[in-house]
Structures are given as C-alpha cells and as structure tokens.
C-alpha cells in the first residue's frame, strides 16, 4: 500500500486516454509512480509508449482521466489548472528536448522572466531576481552570454540556459524530457554531466525521460514504459 | 529594462519591443494603424472645430452676446430701461438699436435690405460725459466690421452698406441711397405720405457672413427713427458682457429672464446662439457625423490589431505552453495579450496625436502642395471669409479620441487573449 504523505510525488493508478480516430485509446494504463526527495528516475521506452504523456501527468501539465496524483502528500489531480500552475512555480522545473527558449528575449531575460513568474512574495525584489539570474548563469557557466540573443547560441548552450531556467526558482523536482535529443554526442554528454551534478549538488529530484541507455544508468532507478504500463 | 512590475507586464512589453530589435513587425503595423485613425480623427475634429469656432466668433461679433427685444414691435422710453438693465451687473454695454426692413434705391438698382440704426459716436460721447456707465471702446460694435470709411462719419444723414449689398446696388462710398421705410409703404394704404430719406454712403462693412453682408444697411439710431416716424423707439438692446464664455452668457440670460423688468416690459432675451440655433446645430451635427464615419477607420485598425495578436498567439503557442509550465495562470496569459492591445492603443494614440499636430501645424504647406498636385486652386474658404484653414484644439475631443482608441484596441485583443488563455499547456508545448 502506497502512503502518499511520505513521497515528493506520488501517482496512484493513473490513466490517460486520447481520442485517436473515432475511438478513445488509453495511453497511460493505471500506472503507480513514486518519487522521493533526492531521487532520480529515468523513464525509458519506445516512441509512442507514453513517456511524455506520463511526464505531463506527473508535472500537472495534463490531468489524468482516472487515478490520483499527490505532490508532497497533497492531492492535486482534482485541482484547477491555475492552482496547479501556482503550485508548479517553485515545485517543478522543466527541461525540454527543443529547449523552448523565448527567441525575442536575451539569455538574461529568459531567466529573468522565469524568475519573475516564480515570484511569490514581495521579498523577491528586483535586485534579488537579478542576483538569482546571475547565480543561475554562473551555475551553467554562461555569464558572458548574458546579453546575447538566444538565437545566437549553439544547441548545447541553449540547453544550458534551459537548465539554468529550470533551477532558477529552486524547485524540488526537475522534469527533463529528452534533454539531449537535439544535441550531438559530445554536447549530450556535457549536458547530462552538468544536469546530474547540479541535481545532486542542489539536492533536487530528477525525472528523466530518455532513449539513451547510458544516460539512464546515471539515475538511481530506471523505469521502462511499454504500451502505457511499466515493465518489470 | 528592469522594472518592478509583474511578469505579464514585462512579457507584454517585451513582445512589443523585443531586445534584439526596436519593435516587432506586427506591433509596428498595428501601432501605425491606430495612429492613422487617431490622427485622422484629431485632424478632422480640429479643423471642424476651427470652422465652427470661426463661424461662432463671426456670429457673436455680428449679433452681440445677448439681444433684448420686446413682445411688442418697439420699445418706448428706452433710456430708463437701459439704466435699469445696468443695475443687474455683469453687463459692459447696453446698446439700443432699431431695425426694420426698408426699400433702398440707388441710381441703378433697388433692394429690400434690413436697416439697423445704432448710436453714433456723438451719442456715446454724450453718455460718457453724463456718466452713464458705458465705456467707449465697448460700444463701437460696428467699428470692427468697417472696411471703408470711419465710425465717426456715422450721423443722421449717412449710412454704412454691407459690402455685397453695395456691389449689387452698384454703389460705393460717397454715393447716395434713397431709403423708404416699411411704415411709409403701410401709410400709402391709408393715403398718407411718409417721404423717403436720402442717405449718403459713409462707408462699407464686412461681417464675414455673406447672408448679412448682402442684406444690411447701418444708419444712426436717430436717422432711422426719423425715417420710421414712430418717435423715440427702439427694437431692442445689444448687450455686451464683461466676461466671455457660453456658461456665463447663459447665467446672465437666466438672471435677466427671471428679473422683474423682464415681466413688466414683456422682454425677450436671445443669445447669439439662440438666434443662430439652426446653423450651430448643423455645424455640430456635421462634426458628429464626420467623426462617426472616421471611427470606422479606427475599427479597421482594430482588426489589424486583432489579426496581429491572433497570429502572435498562433506563432507563440509553444511559448504560451512554456509560460504555463513555468507557473503562469490562464488569466495572466490573457492579460498579457490584452495589455499588448492596450499598449498598441496607447502608443498608437501618442504617435497619432504627434502626427496630427505635425499635419495641422504645417497645414498651409501641405494644402498648397496638394493644390499644386491636383492643379486646381481650392478656394472654398472665401465663402466663410477665411483665408487659411482654421484649427481649434479642444481637450475634450482629444480625451474622447484617446479613450475610444484605447478601448477599441483593448477590445481587439480580447479574442486572441481568450484563445491564448484557453490553451492547455501540454497541448501547447506539443504544438508544431
């Protein structure tokens, strides 16, 4: 029996169906999931196995059709989208395969915007936000790119900005959806090392979706997803 | 630019004015659209106000601030009434006049103009000498319209002729006119004779109102009283006030209307606005209708805002998904896009007003350039006795235009904003 109060993220019997053609097809089929503080989990599986869907469910970007999701012991699967957004600000950081940086903004502004969205009290003064951004940039060693347009960065540099953005509001969990999917081998290795070291140093929990077996071994545990369920 | 504002203000501002370029292309097109509409509204309204103001000025100068007449045709014993009117205060001049339709005959032509008898300079000097409150400079209302001759020349044997009437009668200064009063014609029916009077033309006047300049003779009050042969009567008083402004004028009018003199003497009080109600109504309506038509230009501009923002929502679907993932709420996303519409409206207004000022302050150069292009001299202004395009700025027009434009721009952004707010984060992030 899972005790949701003991875990950072706890999913119980999660189901998610999608309309495909004329039918309703289950993509996630009754999955149980547990993530504890400092834990790192890789989710592997073939394309279409439901990895990204599961990640969306666990991060509150999507709602399960059935089942329960708990964040720090609190049931959130019935919460409104706006409440989930508010809770997500300082609980979850995202890293995406295609970076999702805002092209009209500079490196600094991308991080600054994320920091501003994460503002929850008046203690976050403009000066503090600026310090946070500078600190995040130094973590990923991109201080000199601060004023550059993100369009001028290489793939590896973009992903480093994305890592800095994921960490800027000091979240408890990092969700990384194939963070090396658009990078070459050298850059992929570099990014994974950076991500894992930052997660470990800052005592974050990590949910990594990847196709790469080598990278999956860097995490504490590996879950294989096939046809919407975990394979033993 | 780091300013202490919520993230959605910052993001909206950055959407319009990204760091890597001065302004986004979509924003620029939208702002120009609003600016054109705003400038056109300001230009048209200011020029219409200019025409209206000029016409009002002409009318108030021609007819005086306030006219007092009686329910009877004539007012007898007007000196006492004049004194009583002065008791009420706020009046700078109380000028008696007699007015009647006459038949005027020159050597060549005959006309049936209105003849108005006014006090001469001698009459006024007499009043001043006897301390009758009046001030000399406020009494010579006719003086500013004289284009030939001088006010001093007006006496019981002379008159001034409206410029256009003089042209149609083919007379000029120094010629004479034989004038028959209406009373003379009425007396013929009773087989009585009232002889016409010969006046020498002392000068010409131009009020700027073609209707009046084609139909007016100005004589001395004494000269016209002689012609009418009703004794020392007047038709009424032209009142000048010691302060300008419509509200003050209406206040004095109401005061006088409710006074005991008004009831006793059965007096009628008419402002220059009452006398020209139809014309003023037409001017106001004209401005309203033209402004109404031009509002459609702003509506068209608002479509450009709506389309630009809708395209922006489609283009930035993934970005919206990212903002949701970062913790943005749906109302904040909607607010971002509404704010962009609002900012487009504000910047469009600022640009539009500046452009309108630029055009209006250089209107003569632009107008002459336009006439040189079309190869025709556009000379409609002469009909209003104007020699340049008149402009009059009204702060309330500016406020109305700004509020309307910003409201329309804001409303145009609502639909894209709602669409953006309704995007599901997981679907938005997946969007290709």
XYZ file of C-alpha atoms in Angstrom:
664
model
C 0.000 0.000 0.000
C 1.475 3.394 -1.053
C 1.493 6.138 1.582
C 1.304 9.360 -0.427
C 2.344 11.513 2.521
C 5.846 10.065 2.529
C 6.746 10.962 -1.041
C 7.526 14.059 -3.049
C 5.410 12.918 -5.967
C 3.024 10.018 -5.794
C 0.822 8.823 -8.628
C -1.790 6.126 -7.949
C -3.441 4.174 -10.739
C -3.012 6.963 -13.316
C -4.970 6.632 -16.536
C -4.945 8.900 -19.563
C -6.990 8.351 -22.721
C -6.840 10.182 -26.037
C -9.249 10.393 -28.927
C -7.462 8.802 -31.856
C -9.576 8.430 -34.953
C -13.055 7.570 -33.768
C -12.011 5.707 -30.662
C -10.797 6.519 -27.203
C -7.354 4.980 -26.787
C -5.692 4.588 -23.362
C -2.083 5.824 -23.481
C -1.331 5.514 -19.769
C -2.919 2.461 -18.170
C -3.137 2.515 -14.407
C 0.430 3.499 -13.543
C 1.694 3.874 -9.966
C 4.644 6.200 -9.542
C 6.727 7.371 -6.595
C 9.465 9.991 -6.450
C 11.262 10.794 -3.213
C 13.455 13.691 -2.258
C 16.892 13.459 -3.895
C 15.732 10.569 -6.024
C 16.482 10.380 -9.737
C 14.435 8.210 -12.068
C 14.810 7.562 -15.771
C 11.782 6.702 -17.809
C 12.630 4.843 -20.958
C 10.537 3.445 -23.726
C 9.916 3.426 -27.445
C 8.344 6.346 -29.258
C 4.613 6.450 -28.545
C 4.958 4.376 -25.376
C 3.520 7.297 -23.338
C 6.701 8.732 -21.756
C 5.865 12.402 -22.427
C 2.215 11.851 -21.515
C 3.258 10.385 -18.180
C 5.636 13.283 -17.618
C 2.817 15.761 -18.350
C 0.554 13.958 -15.868
C 3.160 13.883 -13.118
C 4.056 17.552 -13.622
C 0.422 18.715 -13.680
C 0.607 19.935 -17.292
C -2.148 17.429 -18.043
C -4.833 15.830 -15.880
C -5.375 12.098 -15.513
C -8.729 10.676 -16.592
C -8.569 8.337 -13.629
C -6.327 7.920 -10.618
C -4.783 10.261 -8.093
C -1.717 12.469 -8.088
C -0.127 13.799 -4.915
C 2.557 16.450 -4.570
C 4.164 16.457 -1.130
C 1.207 14.472 0.122
C -1.383 16.884 -1.246
C -3.926 15.609 -3.744
C -3.551 17.754 -6.870
C -5.180 15.658 -9.577
C -8.526 17.355 -8.929
C -7.063 20.852 -8.725
C -7.815 23.545 -11.268
C -5.246 24.330 -13.969
C -4.499 27.700 -12.370
C -3.928 26.196 -8.926
C -1.579 23.632 -10.458
C 0.272 26.481 -12.209
C 0.732 28.303 -8.906
C 1.975 25.159 -7.143
C 4.306 24.317 -10.042
C 6.169 27.656 -9.868
C 8.504 26.605 -7.069
C 7.964 22.858 -7.098
C 8.876 21.796 -10.622
C 11.494 22.871 -13.141
C 11.314 21.759 -16.773
C 13.934 20.953 -19.371
C 12.635 20.185 -22.855
C 14.170 18.464 -25.837
C 13.614 21.537 -28.051
C 14.787 23.959 -25.327
C 11.665 26.182 -25.512
C 13.587 29.394 -25.005
C 11.823 32.643 -25.906
C 13.507 33.843 -29.057
C 12.630 37.540 -28.619
C 14.462 37.656 -25.293
C 18.145 37.581 -24.411
C 19.687 34.834 -22.267
C 19.366 37.039 -19.189
C 15.761 37.970 -19.981
C 14.744 34.326 -20.465
C 15.946 33.548 -16.961
C 14.642 36.812 -15.551
C 11.138 36.102 -16.901
C 11.148 32.628 -15.313
C 12.338 34.148 -12.038
C 9.612 36.796 -12.225
C 6.917 34.159 -12.815
C 8.255 32.349 -9.763
C 7.909 35.419 -7.558
C 5.641 34.535 -4.648
C 6.352 37.280 -2.167
C 7.466 40.843 -2.004
C 10.787 39.579 -0.637
C 11.746 38.820 -4.225
C 12.920 42.305 -5.027
C 14.242 43.240 -8.453
C 17.746 43.168 -7.021
C 17.234 39.640 -5.670
C 15.859 38.492 -9.016
C 18.908 39.859 -10.779
C 21.186 38.081 -8.319
C 19.251 34.843 -8.851
C 19.653 35.158 -12.623
C 23.366 35.859 -12.353
C 23.815 32.921 -9.981
C 21.910 30.587 -12.321
C 24.040 31.746 -15.256
C 27.215 31.076 -13.337
C 25.986 27.561 -12.474
C 25.804 26.733 -16.171
C 28.915 28.824 -16.976
C 27.156 31.213 -19.330
C 27.854 34.543 -17.628
C 29.436 36.037 -20.730
C 26.356 35.173 -22.826
C 24.024 37.127 -20.572
C 23.147 39.812 -23.098
C 23.187 37.541 -26.153
C 20.080 36.669 -28.068
C 19.232 33.013 -27.525
C 19.097 32.651 -31.297
C 22.859 33.141 -31.455
C 23.597 30.198 -29.114
C 24.584 26.639 -30.051
C 22.295 23.733 -29.126
C 24.409 22.846 -26.087
C 24.425 26.465 -24.896
C 20.664 26.726 -25.337
C 20.165 23.622 -23.220
C 22.432 25.072 -20.545
C 20.222 28.157 -20.475
C 17.212 25.831 -20.161
C 18.882 24.024 -17.231
C 19.569 27.378 -15.550
C 15.930 28.344 -16.086
C 14.727 25.040 -14.596
C 16.788 25.652 -11.477
C 16.213 29.385 -11.059
C 13.224 29.152 -8.734
C 14.864 26.438 -6.644
C 12.261 23.733 -7.386
C 12.143 20.374 -5.621
C 11.831 18.334 -8.818
C 13.336 18.633 -12.301
C 11.452 17.067 -15.192
C 13.762 16.595 -18.155
C 12.059 15.408 -21.322
C 14.785 14.027 -23.583
C 17.142 16.921 -22.829
C 19.824 15.615 -25.169
C 17.507 14.678 -28.009
C 18.616 17.603 -30.186
C 22.309 17.536 -29.333
C 25.357 15.753 -30.689
C 27.125 13.107 -28.580
C 29.724 15.444 -27.104
C 27.223 18.125 -26.173
C 24.811 15.464 -24.876
C 27.419 14.047 -22.526
C 28.367 17.509 -21.339
C 24.746 18.477 -20.694
C 23.957 15.257 -18.854
C 27.001 15.625 -16.626
C 26.075 19.219 -15.882
C 22.441 18.342 -15.193
C 23.251 15.428 -12.918
C 25.904 17.334 -10.995
C 23.574 20.299 -10.434
C 20.741 17.996 -9.362
C 22.989 16.167 -6.921
C 24.690 19.299 -5.567
C 21.403 21.113 -5.051
C 19.576 18.070 -3.638
C 16.942 18.042 -6.353
C 14.871 15.100 -7.506
C 15.031 14.253 -11.188
C 12.630 12.591 -13.589
C 14.498 11.992 -16.827
C 12.803 10.829 -19.980
C 15.409 9.441 -22.331
C 16.092 6.942 -25.104
C 19.738 6.779 -24.134
C 20.561 3.703 -22.044
C 23.890 5.155 -20.985
C 22.286 8.293 -19.551
C 19.568 6.277 -17.860
C 22.233 4.481 -15.869
C 23.284 7.785 -14.297
C 19.990 7.857 -12.361
C 19.081 5.860 -9.247
C 16.422 3.823 -10.996
C 15.129 3.140 -14.471
C 11.508 2.536 -15.410
C 10.660 1.029 -18.770
C 7.372 2.115 -20.198
C 5.700 -0.054 -22.810
C 2.143 0.412 -24.084
C 1.245 2.625 -21.150
C 2.464 0.417 -18.340
C 5.823 -0.084 -16.617
C 7.648 -3.265 -17.496
C 9.332 -5.012 -14.635
C 14.869 47.405 -18.676
C 14.231 46.019 -15.233
C 11.159 47.494 -13.719
C 9.318 46.388 -10.664
C 6.200 45.100 -12.394
C 4.531 41.675 -12.532
C 5.942 39.319 -15.113
C 2.951 39.705 -17.505
C 3.615 43.460 -17.878
C 7.258 42.682 -18.570
C 6.451 39.942 -21.068
C 3.815 42.042 -22.897
C 6.260 44.931 -23.179
C 8.992 42.634 -24.453
C 6.608 41.149 -27.013
C 6.055 44.624 -28.444
C 9.589 45.872 -28.063
C 11.966 42.878 -28.128
C 15.558 43.412 -27.026
C 17.097 42.216 -30.276
C 15.164 44.750 -32.379
C 13.496 48.088 -31.727
C 9.950 46.919 -32.307
C 8.247 43.792 -33.578
C 6.907 43.971 -37.121
C 3.386 43.044 -36.009
C 3.388 45.708 -33.322
C 4.633 48.337 -35.740
C 1.861 47.647 -38.267
C -0.779 47.698 -35.534
C 0.530 50.886 -33.941
C 0.645 52.631 -37.332
C -2.948 51.505 -37.998
C -4.192 53.041 -34.749
C -2.021 56.137 -35.195
C -3.501 56.825 -38.635
C -7.040 56.526 -37.309
C -6.299 58.732 -34.314
C -4.511 61.395 -36.348
C -7.325 61.496 -38.888
C -9.910 61.908 -36.123
C -7.904 64.665 -34.440
C -7.234 66.468 -37.726
C -10.844 66.384 -38.878
C -12.240 67.340 -35.483
C -9.763 70.174 -35.005
C -10.448 71.596 -38.458
C -14.206 71.226 -37.947
C -13.813 72.943 -34.578
C -11.816 75.664 -36.323
C -14.606 76.267 -38.833
C -17.226 76.132 -36.103
C -15.264 78.461 -33.855
C -14.729 80.963 -36.661
C -18.393 80.920 -37.533
C -19.324 81.284 -33.852
C -16.909 84.180 -33.480
C -18.386 85.901 -36.519
C -21.898 85.306 -35.252
C -21.214 86.532 -31.722
C -19.418 89.607 -33.045
C -22.195 90.316 -35.530
C -25.160 89.696 -33.283
C -23.653 90.639 -29.918
C -23.647 88.382 -26.865
C -27.262 88.904 -25.958
C -30.183 90.708 -27.563
C -33.162 92.046 -25.686
C -36.337 92.708 -27.614
C -39.953 93.126 -26.638
C -43.055 91.112 -27.398
C -44.305 94.394 -28.846
C -42.662 95.588 -32.062
C -40.985 98.580 -30.431
C -39.722 99.570 -27.005
C -40.602 103.089 -25.908
C -38.813 105.096 -23.259
C -35.693 103.009 -23.540
C -33.341 105.307 -21.570
C -34.949 104.322 -18.270
C -34.925 100.639 -19.167
C -31.264 100.921 -20.115
C -30.470 102.320 -16.685
C -32.436 99.508 -15.025
C -30.574 96.867 -17.019
C -27.258 98.227 -15.842
C -28.360 97.649 -12.258
C -28.044 93.901 -12.822
C -24.274 93.933 -13.256
C -22.144 91.766 -15.479
C -23.018 93.936 -18.493
C -20.338 96.006 -20.156
C -22.577 97.640 -22.720
C -26.276 98.068 -23.368
C -26.564 99.348 -26.899
C -30.021 100.294 -28.220
C -30.847 99.580 -31.835
C -33.753 99.963 -34.187
C -34.180 97.506 -37.011
C -36.621 97.375 -39.889
C -36.899 96.208 -43.455
C -36.574 99.065 -45.917
C -36.564 99.644 -49.637
C -33.218 101.075 -50.761
C -32.882 102.659 -54.145
C -29.631 103.582 -55.837
C -29.292 105.296 -59.170
C -29.415 101.914 -60.877
C -30.872 99.271 -58.582
C -33.401 98.673 -55.842
C -33.095 96.283 -52.874
C -35.040 95.411 -49.723
C -32.393 95.083 -47.043
C -32.599 95.264 -43.264
C -31.673 98.659 -41.910
C -30.220 98.842 -38.443
C -29.954 102.100 -36.551
C -27.165 102.344 -33.956
C -25.895 105.047 -31.667
C -23.312 107.322 -33.227
C -20.007 108.300 -31.709
C -21.579 111.606 -30.678
C -24.353 109.786 -28.796
C -21.770 107.737 -26.928
C -19.603 110.706 -26.079
C -22.720 112.362 -24.668
C -23.385 109.315 -22.472
C -19.810 109.242 -21.274
C -19.970 112.894 -20.413
C -23.068 112.247 -18.331
C -21.520 109.227 -16.573
C -23.922 106.657 -17.949
C -21.682 103.688 -17.086
C -20.720 102.949 -20.665
C -17.195 102.527 -21.871
C -16.375 103.925 -25.248
C -14.326 101.008 -26.551
C -17.069 98.520 -25.760
C -19.749 100.415 -27.573
C -18.471 100.645 -31.090
C -19.528 97.100 -32.075
C -19.873 98.113 -35.693
C -16.391 99.544 -35.847
C -14.566 96.227 -36.284
C -16.576 95.422 -39.402
C -15.894 98.702 -41.218
C -13.683 98.087 -44.247
C -14.047 101.565 -45.790
C -14.897 104.837 -44.076
C -14.835 105.510 -40.341
C -17.265 105.201 -37.483
C -17.002 108.949 -36.732
C -18.672 109.632 -40.089
C -21.941 107.978 -38.980
C -24.655 110.574 -38.361
C -28.346 111.086 -39.125
C -27.617 111.744 -42.805
C -25.141 108.934 -43.509
C -25.110 105.170 -43.505
C -22.844 102.157 -43.940
C -23.667 99.495 -46.527
C -22.863 95.781 -46.434
C -20.076 95.092 -48.943
C -22.067 92.606 -51.009
C -25.202 94.788 -50.943
C -23.136 97.744 -52.177
C -21.937 95.565 -55.056
C -25.452 94.555 -56.013
C -26.746 98.138 -55.720
C -23.655 99.289 -57.655
C -22.836 101.985 -55.123
C -19.730 102.965 -53.225
C -18.567 105.418 -50.564
C -19.785 108.946 -51.359
C -22.811 107.787 -53.366
C -26.302 108.258 -52.014
C -29.215 105.921 -51.414
C -32.906 106.762 -51.187
C -34.475 104.721 -48.418
C -38.207 104.049 -47.948
C -39.375 102.721 -44.620
C -41.865 99.885 -44.192
C -44.052 102.402 -42.381
C -44.102 104.615 -45.475
C -45.421 101.736 -47.563
C -48.069 100.882 -44.962
C -49.214 104.513 -44.855
C -49.758 104.596 -48.598
C -52.650 102.197 -47.974
C -54.211 104.899 -45.778
C -53.494 107.516 -48.461
C -50.893 109.151 -46.260
C -47.429 110.149 -47.404
C -44.271 109.478 -45.496
C -41.393 110.719 -47.545
C -38.262 108.646 -48.158
C -34.955 109.803 -46.813
C -31.745 110.252 -48.714
C -28.589 108.968 -47.057
C -25.036 109.455 -48.120
C -22.855 106.318 -48.011
C -20.148 106.915 -45.381
C -18.529 103.517 -45.611
C -18.744 99.792 -46.272
C -18.863 96.938 -43.777
C -17.969 93.259 -43.963
C -19.138 90.954 -41.196
C -17.895 87.815 -42.909
C -21.397 86.395 -43.068
C -22.444 86.554 -46.726
C -26.129 86.468 -45.773
C -25.712 89.588 -43.680
C -23.254 91.453 -45.920
C -25.712 91.124 -48.767
C -28.626 92.455 -46.768
C -27.580 95.145 -44.296
C -27.612 98.908 -44.008
C -26.292 100.583 -40.865
C -27.530 104.035 -40.033
C -27.592 106.186 -36.926
C -30.367 105.437 -34.463
C -31.689 108.976 -34.840
C -31.617 108.777 -38.631
C -33.630 105.552 -38.705
C -36.088 106.815 -36.049
C -36.688 109.800 -38.311
C -37.319 107.519 -41.269
C -39.664 105.204 -39.374
C -41.510 108.151 -37.847
C -42.616 106.348 -34.655
C -40.911 108.672 -32.255
C -38.027 107.764 -29.974
C -38.433 103.973 -30.205
C -36.016 101.111 -30.483
C -36.347 97.436 -31.446
C -34.130 96.278 -28.615
C -30.728 96.287 -26.966
C -27.491 94.587 -27.888
C -25.869 93.529 -24.662
C -22.121 93.098 -24.212
C -20.904 91.096 -21.193
C -17.787 91.749 -19.147
C -16.771 88.064 -19.361
C -16.722 85.673 -22.275
C -17.888 82.063 -22.289
C -21.141 80.327 -23.011
C -21.918 79.391 -19.418
C -21.530 82.976 -18.228
C -23.718 84.188 -21.070
C -26.454 81.691 -20.157
C -26.164 82.622 -16.494
C -26.709 86.334 -17.251
C -29.535 85.479 -19.621
C -31.273 83.408 -16.929
C -30.752 86.156 -14.369
C -32.295 88.759 -16.642
C -35.145 86.479 -17.698
C -36.174 85.925 -14.105
C -35.925 89.632 -13.247
C -38.913 91.880 -12.624
C -38.079 94.082 -15.650
C -38.471 91.137 -17.979
C -42.021 90.539 -16.767
C -43.068 94.167 -16.603
C -41.866 95.095 -20.062
C -42.552 91.672 -21.628
C -38.969 91.425 -22.760
C -37.489 88.592 -24.830
C -33.850 87.601 -24.261
C -31.968 85.847 -27.045
C -28.315 84.921 -27.126
C -26.426 84.824 -30.413
C -26.679 81.047 -30.097
C -30.490 81.177 -29.868
C -30.602 83.364 -32.973
C -28.386 81.004 -34.957
C -29.605 77.757 -33.462
C -30.136 76.047 -36.824
C -26.715 76.923 -38.163
C -24.951 75.918 -34.952
C -26.938 72.699 -34.862
C -25.835 71.899 -38.421
C -22.172 72.605 -37.563
C -22.333 70.339 -34.514
C -24.121 67.584 -36.417
C -21.618 67.827 -39.256
C -18.752 67.303 -36.823
C -20.530 64.369 -35.162
C -21.327 62.639 -38.455
C -17.805 63.054 -39.843
C -16.285 61.801 -36.567
C -18.665 58.846 -36.602
C -17.539 57.912 -40.116
C -13.887 58.220 -39.151
C -14.379 55.933 -36.145
C -14.665 53.136 -38.717
C -11.035 53.790 -39.635
C -10.077 53.022 -36.053
C -12.291 49.932 -36.205
C -10.403 48.796 -39.308
C -7.160 49.458 -37.443
C -8.506 47.387 -34.565
C -8.870 44.450 -36.958
C -5.186 44.755 -37.772
C -4.501 44.574 -34.028
C -6.774 41.541 -33.645
C -5.178 39.771 -36.628
C -1.651 40.631 -35.488
C -2.324 39.359 -31.971
C -4.127 36.267 -33.231
C -1.140 35.451 -35.425
C 1.056 36.110 -32.433
C -0.964 33.634 -30.344
C -0.649 31.006 -33.079
C 3.057 31.739 -33.573
C 3.709 31.664 -29.868
C 1.584 28.681 -28.903
C 4.633 26.800 -27.617
C 5.772 29.881 -25.776
C 2.379 30.100 -24.069
C 2.705 26.408 -23.144
C 6.124 27.147 -21.669
C 4.762 30.058 -19.627
C 2.072 27.752 -18.241
C 4.716 25.158 -17.407
C 6.731 27.833 -15.612
C 3.679 28.625 -13.494
C 1.729 31.290 -15.392
C -2.022 31.279 -14.780
C -4.514 31.473 -17.648
C -5.765 34.954 -16.660
C -2.190 36.197 -16.635
C -1.689 34.888 -20.176
C -4.940 36.589 -21.263
C -3.852 39.758 -19.507
C -0.557 39.693 -21.440
C -2.350 39.836 -24.765
C -4.932 42.386 -23.605
C -2.093 44.507 -22.323
C -0.416 44.281 -25.704
C -3.638 45.557 -27.311
C -3.805 48.311 -24.716
C -0.170 49.305 -25.270
C -0.680 49.294 -29.040
C -3.639 51.637 -28.445
C -1.617 53.926 -26.168
C 1.422 54.102 -28.447
C -0.872 54.461 -31.470
C -2.585 57.405 -29.756
C 0.696 59.113 -28.887
C 2.030 58.659 -32.416
C -1.327 59.664 -33.928
C -1.555 62.853 -31.871
C 2.020 63.835 -32.732
C 1.325 63.184 -36.411
C -1.914 65.185 -36.225
C -0.049 68.135 -34.686
C 2.603 67.881 -37.361
C -0.007 67.960 -40.110
C -2.129 70.693 -38.531
C 0.793 72.980 -37.758
C 2.003 72.624 -41.352
C -1.426 72.593 -42.938
C -0.827 75.547 -45.247
C 2.298 73.967 -46.765
C 0.521 70.602 -47.141
C -2.597 72.242 -48.567
C -0.682 74.275 -51.144
C 1.306 71.151 -52.074
C -1.979 69.294 -52.525
C -3.476 72.034 -54.715
C -0.309 72.134 -56.807
C -0.605 68.375 -57.366
C -4.254 68.426 -58.375
C -3.607 71.566 -60.419
C -6.664 73.404 -59.092
C -6.978 76.274 -56.716
C -9.341 75.162 -53.952
C -10.923 78.336 -52.729
C -13.944 77.352 -50.696
C -12.599 79.192 -47.659
C -13.621 82.565 -49.089
C -17.252 81.611 -48.570
C -16.555 81.614 -44.805
C -14.464 84.778 -45.046
C -11.439 82.681 -44.080
C -8.044 82.957 -45.646
C -6.449 79.910 -44.087
C -7.689 76.527 -42.850
C -8.861 77.227 -39.305
C -7.878 74.916 -36.454
C -9.190 74.871 -32.931
C -7.962 72.264 -30.428
C -10.455 71.023 -27.871
C -9.082 68.995 -24.983
C -12.356 67.060 -24.638
C -12.030 65.856 -28.253
C -8.532 64.588 -27.519
C -9.729 62.762 -24.404
C -12.648 61.193 -26.297
C -10.409 60.057 -29.182
C -7.784 58.620 -26.808
C -10.343 56.749 -24.697
C -12.149 55.410 -27.764
C -8.954 54.258 -29.493
C -7.506 52.596 -26.428
C -10.843 50.897 -25.722
C -11.129 49.591 -29.294
C -7.501 48.385 -29.282
C -8.015 46.681 -25.936
C -11.231 45.033 -27.164
C -9.491 43.846 -30.341
C -7.011 41.966 -28.170
C -9.719 40.184 -26.173
C -10.387 37.378 -28.640
C -6.719 36.420 -29.103
C -6.251 36.755 -25.341
C -9.111 34.358 -24.598
C -7.737 31.896 -27.140
C -4.301 32.063 -25.541
C -5.742 31.610 -22.057
C -7.686 28.525 -23.119
C -4.646 26.690 -24.480
C -3.846 23.569 -22.500
C -0.166 23.621 -21.501
C 0.581 20.028 -22.557
C -1.067 20.564 -25.964
C 0.569 23.978 -26.453
C 4.031 22.517 -25.772
C 3.379 19.694 -28.233
C 2.173 22.134 -30.913
C 4.048 22.174 -34.206
